[in-house]
PDB file of C-alpha atoms and ligand atoms in Angstrom:
ATOM      1  CA  MET A   1      75.552  89.455  75.359  1.00 48.00           C
ATOM      2  CA  ASN A   2      72.772  90.126  77.833  1.00 48.00           C
ATOM      3  CA  LYS A   3      75.108  88.541  80.358  1.00 55.00           C
ATOM      4  CA  VAL A   4      72.814  89.053  83.308  1.00 52.00           C
ATOM      5  CA  ARG A   5      74.618  87.141  85.972  1.00 76.00           C
ATOM      6  CA  HIS A   6      72.043  87.736  88.684  1.00 89.00           C
ATOM      7  CA  TRP A   7      68.756  86.332  87.650  1.00 88.00           C
ATOM      8  CA  THR A   8      65.362  85.582  89.140  1.00 87.00           C
ATOM      9  CA  CYS A   9      63.468  82.677  87.642  1.00 91.00           C
ATOM     10  CA  PRO A  10      60.046  83.810  86.398  1.00 87.00           C
ATOM     11  CA  TYR A  11      58.603  80.367  87.187  1.00 89.00           C
ATOM     12  CA  CYS A  12      59.879  79.572  90.700  1.00 88.00           C
ATOM     13  CA  ASN A  13      61.128  83.041  91.830  1.00 84.00           C
ATOM     14  CA  HIS A  14      64.475  81.467  92.739  1.00 88.00           C
ATOM     15  CA  ASP A  15      67.308  84.061  92.837  1.00 90.00           C
ATOM     16  CA  ALA A  16      70.338  82.676  91.081  1.00 91.00           C
ATOM     17  CA  THR A  17      73.758  83.618  89.828  1.00 92.00           C
ATOM     18  CA  LEU A  18      73.865  82.152  86.350  1.00 93.00           C
ATOM     19  CA  ARG A  19      76.807  80.011  85.323  1.00 91.00           C
ATOM     20  CA  ASP A  20      77.889  79.457  81.719  1.00 91.00           C
ATOM     21  CA  GLN A  21      76.235  76.040  81.671  1.00 93.00           C
ATOM     22  CA  ASP A  22      72.858  77.624  82.502  1.00 94.00           C
ATOM     23  CA  CYS A  23      72.855  79.871  79.416  1.00 94.00           C
ATOM     24  CA  GLU A  24      73.009  79.331  75.704  1.00 95.00           C
ATOM     25  CA  SER A  25      72.948  82.149  73.193  1.00 94.00           C
ATOM     26  CA  SER A  26      73.743  82.903  69.615  1.00 96.00           C
ATOM     27  CA  GLY A  27      72.937  85.409  66.906  1.00 95.00           C
ATOM     28  CA  THR A  28      72.713  86.022  63.217  1.00 95.00           C
ATOM     29  CA  ARG A  29      72.943  89.030  60.885  1.00 93.00           C
ATOM     30  CA  LEU A  30      70.545  90.296  58.297  1.00 92.00           C
ATOM     31  CA  ILE A  31      73.041  91.020  55.542  1.00 86.00           C
ATOM     32  CA  ILE A  32      70.870  90.924  52.461  1.00 90.00           C
ATOM     33  CA  GLN A  33      71.859  93.930  50.355  1.00 87.00           C
ATOM     34  CA  ASP A  34      70.241  97.305  51.004  1.00 87.00           C
ATOM     35  CA  PRO A  35      67.386  96.603  53.401  1.00 89.00           C
ATOM     36  CA  ILE A  36      65.529  99.910  53.658  1.00 93.00           C
ATOM     37  CA  GLU A  37      65.720  99.932  57.467  1.00 92.00           C
ATOM     38  CA  GLY A  38      69.399  99.004  57.508  1.00 92.00           C
ATOM     39  CA  HIS A  39      71.154  95.807  58.471  1.00 93.00           C
ATOM     40  CA  LYS A  40      70.074  94.043  61.625  1.00 96.00           C
ATOM     41  CA  PHE A  41      71.335  91.560  64.104  1.00 96.00           C
ATOM     42  CA  VAL A  42      69.168  89.111  66.015  1.00 97.00           C
ATOM     43  CA  TRP A  43      70.311  87.472  69.209  1.00 96.00           C
ATOM     44  CA  TRP A  44      68.596  84.815  71.285  1.00 95.00           C
ATOM     45  CA  ASP A  45      69.235  83.797  74.846  1.00 94.00           C
ATOM     46  CA  TYR A  46      68.158  80.586  76.491  1.00 96.00           C
ATOM     47  CA  VAL A  47      68.426  80.208  80.243  1.00 95.00           C
ATOM     48  CA  VAL A  48      67.594  77.042  82.143  1.00 96.00           C
ATOM     49  CA  CYS A  49      66.751  77.674  85.785  1.00 95.00           C
ATOM     50  CA  PRO A  50      69.588  76.337  87.988  1.00 95.00           C
ATOM     51  CA  ASN A  51      67.118  75.338  90.711  1.00 95.00           C
ATOM     52  CA  PRO A  52      67.031  71.500  90.478  1.00 95.00           C
ATOM     53  CA  LYS A  53      63.349  71.491  91.444  1.00 95.00           C
ATOM     54  CA  CYS A  54      62.460  73.787  88.515  1.00 94.00           C
ATOM     55  CA  ARG A  55      64.833  73.486  85.485  1.00 96.00           C
ATOM     56  CA  LYS A  56      62.388  75.403  83.252  1.00 95.00           C
ATOM     57  CA  PHE A  57      63.750  77.417  80.367  1.00 96.00           C
ATOM     58  CA  THR A  58      63.319  81.012  79.255  1.00 95.00           C
ATOM     59  CA  LEU A  59      63.876  82.323  75.736  1.00 96.00           C
ATOM     60  CA  GLN A  60      64.479  85.968  74.936  1.00 94.00           C
ATOM     61  CA  VAL A  61      65.154  87.437  71.496  1.00 95.00           C
ATOM     62  CA  SER A  62      66.770  90.828  70.891  1.00 95.00           C
ATOM     63  CA  LEU A  63      66.907  92.827  67.658  1.00 96.00           C
ATOM     64  CA  LEU A  64      69.757  95.276  67.119  1.00 96.00           C
ATOM     65  CA  ASP A  65      71.134  97.524  64.393  1.00 95.00           C
ATOM     66  CA  CYS A  66      74.179  96.222  62.598  1.00 93.00           C
ATOM     67  CA  ASN A  67      76.529  98.239  60.379  1.00 90.00           C
ATOM     68  CA  TRP A  68      79.831  97.954  58.598  1.00 89.00           C
ATOM     69  CA  ASN A  69      82.688  99.709  60.366  1.00 89.00           C
ATOM     70  CA  LYS A  70      84.314 102.675  58.584  1.00 89.00           C
ATOM     71  CA  ASN A  71      86.688 100.602  56.486  1.00 89.00           C
ATOM     72  CA  LYS A  72      84.051  98.006  55.702  1.00 86.00           C
ATOM     73  CA  THR A  73      86.219  95.300  57.206  1.00 91.00           C
ATOM     74  CA  LYS A  74      83.991  94.282  60.065  1.00 91.00           C
ATOM     75  CA  TRP A  75      80.335  94.265  61.049  1.00 91.00           C
ATOM     76  CA  GLU A  76      79.572  96.251  64.186  1.00 92.00           C
ATOM     77  CA  ILE A  77      76.536  95.733  66.351  1.00 93.00           C
ATOM     78  CA  GLY A  78      74.656  98.949  67.065  1.00 92.00           C
ATOM     79  CA  ASN A  79      71.647 100.065  69.093  1.00 94.00           C
ATOM     80  CA  LEU A  80      69.221  97.697  70.703  1.00 94.00           C
ATOM     81  CA  ILE A  81      65.886  98.047  68.915  1.00 94.00           C
ATOM     82  CA  ARG A  82      63.633  95.654  70.754  1.00 90.00           C
ATOM     83  CA  VAL A  83      63.603  92.718  73.145  1.00 88.00           C
ATOM     84  CA  TRP A  84      60.939  90.022  73.057  1.00 89.00           C
ATOM     85  CA  ASP A  85      60.259  87.669  75.929  1.00 88.00           C
ATOM     86  CA  LEU A  86      59.128  84.604  74.035  1.00 92.00           C
ATOM     87  CA  VAL A  87      59.096  81.978  76.756  1.00 93.00           C
ATOM     88  CA  PRO A  88      57.473  82.759  79.129  1.00 92.00           C
ATOM     89  CA  PRO A  89      55.601  85.399  77.123  1.00 87.00           C
ATOM     90  CA  SER A  90      56.016  88.203  79.638  1.00 86.00           C
ATOM     91  CA  ARG A  91      58.181  89.307  82.523  1.00 83.00           C
ATOM     92  CA  ALA A  92      55.408  88.586  85.017  1.00 90.00           C
ATOM     93  CA  LYS A  93      56.698  86.994  88.201  1.00 89.00           C
ATOM     94  CA  ALA A  94      55.159  83.900  89.733  1.00 87.00           C
ATOM     95  CA  PHE A  95      53.039  84.802  92.749  1.00 92.00           C
ATOM     96  CA  PRO A  96      51.390  82.364  95.166  1.00 92.00           C
ATOM     97  CA  ASP A  97      47.777  81.436  94.567  1.00 92.00           C
ATOM     98  CA  TYR A  98      46.516  82.724  97.926  1.00 96.00           C
ATOM     99  CA  ILE A  99      46.513  86.132  96.175  1.00 97.00           C
ATOM    100  CA  PRO A 100      43.041  86.645  94.615  1.00 97.00           C
ATOM    101  CA  LYS A 101      42.819  85.344  91.058  1.00 97.00           C
ATOM    102  CA  ALA A 102      41.326  88.583  89.698  1.00 97.00           C
ATOM    103  CA  VAL A 103      44.342  90.535  91.024  1.00 97.00           C
ATOM    104  CA  LEU A 104      46.833  88.081  89.517  1.00 97.00           C
ATOM    105  CA  ASP A 105      44.965  87.986  86.188  1.00 96.00           C
ATOM    106  CA  ASP A 106      45.147  91.779  85.874  1.00 95.00           C
ATOM    107  CA  TYR A 107      48.813  91.807  86.869  1.00 96.00           C
ATOM    108  CA  ASN A 108      49.754  89.062  84.380  1.00 95.00           C
ATOM    109  CA  GLU A 109      47.861  90.737  81.576  1.00 95.00           C
ATOM    110  CA  ALA A 110      49.387  94.146  82.385  1.00 94.00           C
ATOM    111  CA  CYS A 111      52.845  92.539  82.047  1.00 94.00           C
ATOM    112  CA  LEU A 112      51.912  90.770  78.842  1.00 92.00           C
ATOM    113  CA  ILE A 113      50.987  93.941  76.950  1.00 92.00           C
ATOM    114  CA  VAL A 114      53.326  96.484  78.519  1.00 91.00           C
ATOM    115  CA  ASP A 115      55.471  96.841  75.365  1.00 85.00           C
ATOM    116  CA  LEU A 116      52.627  96.560  72.899  1.00 87.00           C
ATOM    117  CA  SER A 117      50.288  99.024  74.574  1.00 90.00           C
ATOM    118  CA  PRO A 118      51.564 100.887  77.660  1.00 90.00           C
ATOM    119  CA  LYS A 119      48.255 102.710  78.098  1.00 87.00           C
ATOM    120  CA  ALA A 120      46.245  99.473  78.114  1.00 89.00           C
ATOM    121  CA  SER A 121      48.806  97.947  80.483  1.00 90.00           C
ATOM    122  CA  ALA A 122      48.550 100.958  82.821  1.00 88.00           C
ATOM    123  CA  THR A 123      44.767 100.687  82.780  1.00 87.00           C
ATOM    124  CA  LEU A 124      44.989  97.058  83.853  1.00 90.00           C
ATOM    125  CA  SER A 125      47.557  97.987  86.507  1.00 90.00           C
ATOM    126  CA  ARG A 126      45.203 100.627  87.840  1.00 88.00           C
ATOM    127  CA  ARG A 127      42.404  98.061  88.094  1.00 89.00           C
ATOM    128  CA  CYS A 128      44.837  95.641  89.726  1.00 93.00           C
ATOM    129  CA  LEU A 129      45.899  98.253  92.303  1.00 91.00           C
ATOM    130  CA  GLN A 130      42.275  98.991  93.037  1.00 91.00           C
ATOM    131  CA  GLY A 131      41.581  95.261  93.439  1.00 94.00           C
ATOM    132  CA  ILE A 132      44.455  94.959  95.930  1.00 95.00           C
ATOM    133  CA  LEU A 133      43.340  97.979  97.978  1.00 94.00           C
ATOM    134  CA  ARG A 134      39.753  96.762  98.148  1.00 95.00           C
ATOM    135  CA  ASP A 135      40.627  93.169  98.971  1.00 97.00           C
ATOM    136  CA  PHE A 136      43.577  93.681 101.301  1.00 96.00           C
ATOM    137  CA  TRP A 137      42.684  96.957 102.989  1.00 95.00           C
ATOM    138  CA  LYS A 138      38.896  96.868 102.515  1.00 96.00           C
ATOM    139  CA  VAL A 139      38.937 100.515 101.391  1.00 95.00           C
ATOM    140  CA  LYS A 140      35.735 102.357 100.528  1.00 93.00           C
ATOM    141  CA  PRO A 141      35.363 102.268  96.725  1.00 91.00           C
ATOM    142  CA  GLY A 142      36.017 105.582  95.001  1.00 87.00           C
ATOM    143  CA  ARG A 143      38.608 107.061  92.673  1.00 85.00           C
ATOM    144  CA  LEU A 144      41.898 105.204  92.919  1.00 84.00           C
ATOM    145  CA  ILE A 145      43.626 108.309  94.252  1.00 85.00           C
ATOM    146  CA  ASP A 146      41.136 108.520  97.149  1.00 88.00           C
ATOM    147  CA  GLU A 147      41.377 104.812  97.865  1.00 89.00           C
ATOM    148  CA  ILE A 148      45.150 105.192  98.147  1.00 89.00           C
ATOM    149  CA  GLU A 149      44.695 108.093 100.589  1.00 90.00           C
ATOM    150  CA  GLN A 150      42.599 105.823 102.821  1.00 93.00           C
ATOM    151  CA  ILE A 151      45.567 103.580 103.592  1.00 92.00           C
ATOM    152  CA  LYS A 152      48.090 106.342 104.222  1.00 90.00           C
ATOM    153  CA  ASP A 153      48.120 105.839 107.996  1.00 91.00           C
ATOM    154  CA  LYS A 154      47.726 102.072 107.866  1.00 91.00           C
ATOM    155  CA  THR A 155      50.619 100.974 105.705  1.00 90.00           C
ATOM    156  CA  ASP A 156      54.294 101.181 106.626  1.00 88.00           C
ATOM    157  CA  PRO A 157      56.005 104.470 105.650  1.00 89.00           C
ATOM    158  CA  LEU A 158      58.427 102.893 103.152  1.00 88.00           C
ATOM    159  CA  THR A 159      55.638 101.247 101.174  1.00 88.00           C
ATOM    160  CA  TRP A 160      53.652 104.453 101.334  1.00 87.00           C
ATOM    161  CA  ASP A 161      56.634 106.403  99.962  1.00 85.00           C
ATOM    162  CA  ALA A 162      56.849 103.987  97.039  1.00 84.00           C
ATOM    163  CA  ILE A 163      53.161 104.439  96.226  1.00 85.00           C
ATOM    164  CA  ASP A 164      53.401 108.188  96.652  1.00 81.00           C
ATOM    165  CA  SER A 165      56.444 108.589  94.426  1.00 81.00           C
ATOM    166  CA  VAL A 166      55.007 106.446  91.633  1.00 82.00           C
ATOM    167  CA  ARG A 167      51.771 108.407  91.526  1.00 80.00           C
ATOM    168  CA  LYS A 168      53.754 111.624  91.035  1.00 78.00           C
ATOM    169  CA  VAL A 169      55.425 110.308  87.892  1.00 75.00           C
ATOM    170  CA  GLY A 170      54.258 111.585  84.505  1.00 68.00           C
ATOM    171  CA  ASN A 171      50.660 110.871  83.730  1.00 71.00           C
ATOM    172  CA  ILE A 172      50.217 108.179  86.350  1.00 74.00           C
ATOM    173  CA  GLY A 173      48.744 110.613  88.888  1.00 72.00           C
ATOM    174  CA  ALA A 174      46.259 111.895  86.319  1.00 70.00           C
ATOM    175  CA  HIS A 175      45.501 108.284  85.474  1.00 68.00           C
ATOM    176  CA  MET A 176      44.583 107.562  89.078  1.00 72.00           C
ATOM    177  CA  GLU A 177      42.227 110.531  89.281  1.00 71.00           C
ATOM    178  CA  LYS A 178      40.231 109.466  86.263  1.00 69.00           C
ATOM    179  CA  ASP A 179      37.295 107.194  85.869  1.00 67.00           C
ATOM    180  CA  ILE A 180      38.342 103.574  85.361  1.00 64.00           C
ATOM    181  CA  ASN A 181      36.973 103.557  81.816  1.00 67.00           C
ATOM    182  CA  LEU A 182      39.045 106.502  80.701  1.00 69.00           C
ATOM    183  CA  ILE A 183      42.295 105.515  79.065  1.00 71.00           C
ATOM    184  CA  VAL A 184      45.149 107.948  79.696  1.00 73.00           C
ATOM    185  CA  GLU A 185      48.304 108.081  77.589  1.00 80.00           C
ATOM    186  CA  VAL A 186      51.345 106.826  79.499  1.00 82.00           C
ATOM    187  CA  ASP A 187      54.714 105.815  78.150  1.00 84.00           C
ATOM    188  CA  SER A 188      56.170 102.360  78.591  1.00 84.00           C
ATOM    189  CA  ASN A 189      58.479 103.448  81.443  1.00 87.00           C
ATOM    190  CA  GLU A 190      55.487 104.691  83.399  1.00 87.00           C
ATOM    191  CA  ALA A 191      53.602 101.465  82.700  1.00 90.00           C
ATOM    192  CA  GLU A 192      56.662  99.454  83.850  1.00 91.00           C
ATOM    193  CA  MET A 193      56.843 101.471  87.027  1.00 90.00           C
ATOM    194  CA  LEU A 194      53.217 100.689  87.849  1.00 90.00           C
ATOM    195  CA  ILE A 195      53.931  96.997  87.365  1.00 94.00           C
ATOM    196  CA  GLU A 196      56.917  97.223  89.691  1.00 92.00           C
ATOM    197  CA  LEU A 197      54.769  98.972  92.274  1.00 92.00           C
ATOM    198  CA  ILE A 198      52.189  96.186  92.089  1.00 94.00           C
ATOM    199  CA  GLU A 199      54.924  93.576  92.530  1.00 94.00           C
ATOM    200  CA  THR A 200      56.188  95.422  95.607  1.00 92.00           C
ATOM    201  CA  LEU A 201      52.710  95.609  97.118  1.00 94.00           C
ATOM    202  CA  LEU A 202      51.975  91.938  96.451  1.00 95.00           C
ATOM    203  CA  LYS A 203      55.216  91.045  98.250  1.00 93.00           C
ATOM    204  CA  ASP A 204      54.919  93.603 101.070  1.00 91.00           C
ATOM    205  CA  TRP A 205      51.298  92.845 101.816  1.00 94.00           C
ATOM    206  CA  TYR A 206      50.062  89.422 100.727  1.00 96.00           C
ATOM    207  CA  VAL A 207      53.314  87.463 100.848  1.00 94.00           C
ATOM    208  CA  ALA A 208      54.535  89.134 104.059  1.00 93.00           C
ATOM    209  CA  ARG A 209      51.164  88.503 105.753  1.00 95.00           C
ATOM    210  CA  GLU A 210      51.220  84.844 104.778  1.00 95.00           C
ATOM    211  CA  GLU A 211      54.828  84.394 105.907  1.00 95.00           C
ATOM    212  CA  ARG A 212      54.042  86.064 109.222  1.00 95.00           C
ATOM    213  CA  LYS A 213      51.065  83.761 109.683  1.00 95.00           C
ATOM    214  CA  ILE A 214      53.261  80.709 109.062  1.00 95.00           C
ATOM    215  CA  ARG A 215      56.007  82.011 111.370  1.00 95.00           C
ATOM    216  CA  LEU A 216      53.558  82.685 114.203  1.00 95.00           C
ATOM    217  CA  ALA A 217      51.904  79.284 113.746  1.00 95.00           C
ATOM    218  CA  GLN A 218      55.343  77.657 113.991  1.00 95.00           C
ATOM    219  CA  ILE A 219      56.150  79.578 117.171  1.00 95.00           C
ATOM    220  CA  LYS A 220      52.784  78.638 118.646  1.00 93.00           C
ATOM    221  CA  SER A 221      53.181  74.971 117.812  1.00 93.00           C
ATOM    222  CA  MET A 222      56.689  74.981 119.291  1.00 92.00           C
ATOM    223  CA  ALA A 223      55.386  76.659 122.455  1.00 92.00           C
ATOM    224  CA  ASP A 224      52.459  74.212 122.650  1.00 92.00           C
ATOM    225  CA  LYS A 225      54.877  71.300 122.359  1.00 93.00           C
ATOM    226  CA  LYS A 226      57.093  72.683 125.112  1.00 91.00           C
ATOM    227  CA  ASP A 227      54.037  73.272 127.257  1.00 90.00           C
ATOM    228  CA  ALA A 228      52.802  69.714 126.717  1.00 91.00           C
ATOM    229  CA  GLU A 229      56.272  68.379 127.580  1.00 89.00           C
ATOM    230  CA  ARG A 230      56.398  70.499 130.704  1.00 88.00           C
ATOM    231  CA  LYS A 231      52.974  69.286 131.818  1.00 87.00           C
ATOM    232  CA  ARG A 232      53.915  65.666 131.094  1.00 87.00           C
ATOM    233  CA  ASP A 233      57.171  66.009 133.019  1.00 84.00           C
ATOM    234  CA  GLY A 234      55.346  67.791 135.821  1.00 80.00           C
ATOM    235  CA  SER A 235      52.700  65.108 136.185  1.00 80.00           C
ATOM    236  CA  GLN A 236      55.356  62.392 136.003  1.00 79.00           C
ATOM    237  CA  GLU A 237      57.303  64.133 138.734  1.00 77.00           C
ATOM    238  CA  ALA A 238      54.136  64.448 140.797  1.00 78.00           C
ATOM    239  CA  ARG A 239      53.426  60.754 140.350  1.00 78.00           C
ATOM    240  CA  GLU A 240      56.972  59.865 141.370  1.00 77.00           C
ATOM    241  CA  ASN A 241      56.814  62.180 144.380  1.00 75.00           C
ATOM    242  CA  GLY A 242      53.403  60.795 145.309  1.00 67.00           C
ATOM    243  CA  GLY A 243      54.777  57.269 145.072  1.00 55.00           C
ATOM    244  CA  LEU A 244      57.535  57.927 147.560  1.00 52.00           C
TER     245      LEU A 244
HETATM  246 ZN1   ZN B 301      62.966  78.208  88.311  1.00 73.52          ZN
END
């Protein structure tokens, strides 16, 4: 069960295809007679990250309905009721520490409470988004919706489309128009979507900027090396020619 073959490690961000030896899972039934909420089935999944430099484990527990089949010959597993991420305690991804701590703290906390309280999670996501816009784009502080408008012509169209489509979903748009202290009802799908948007922006902006910086520095150092070699060869040649 939960045979997710493609998997991203929440600790090292390594994308992996899980093999049987990376996963361990098992389950047990609640079969005590006549529980008022019906019989249940609990299932746990361990995964150990296949990346040899990481090898950390995750533990997820799922609760499902469980009923006798028609003839009462076999137990059948029914609907999924709830999934808990126990280790690590949320689905937050690992992001590099050159991203401001306040932004990462809000993001991690938004992930941590997304199931328990979507509206509190969305409020943290909104603050996180605002933190990103102010730090990365230096926007003029205002309502979130106006701050987003300020970057419309600066960011690439695909990222803009993502922001624009998320803010049109359910109550999220209303959420962005409100004062930061006002908590707006959102459902857990909307709260999840905000988290996914934040993850996209962290990758598209902070991580991409850092990678570009590294790439350009590498090109520059390669060019500098070539230039130094050329100058050295040139002066050697000049010396040789001069010596003739
Ligand atoms: Zn890992």
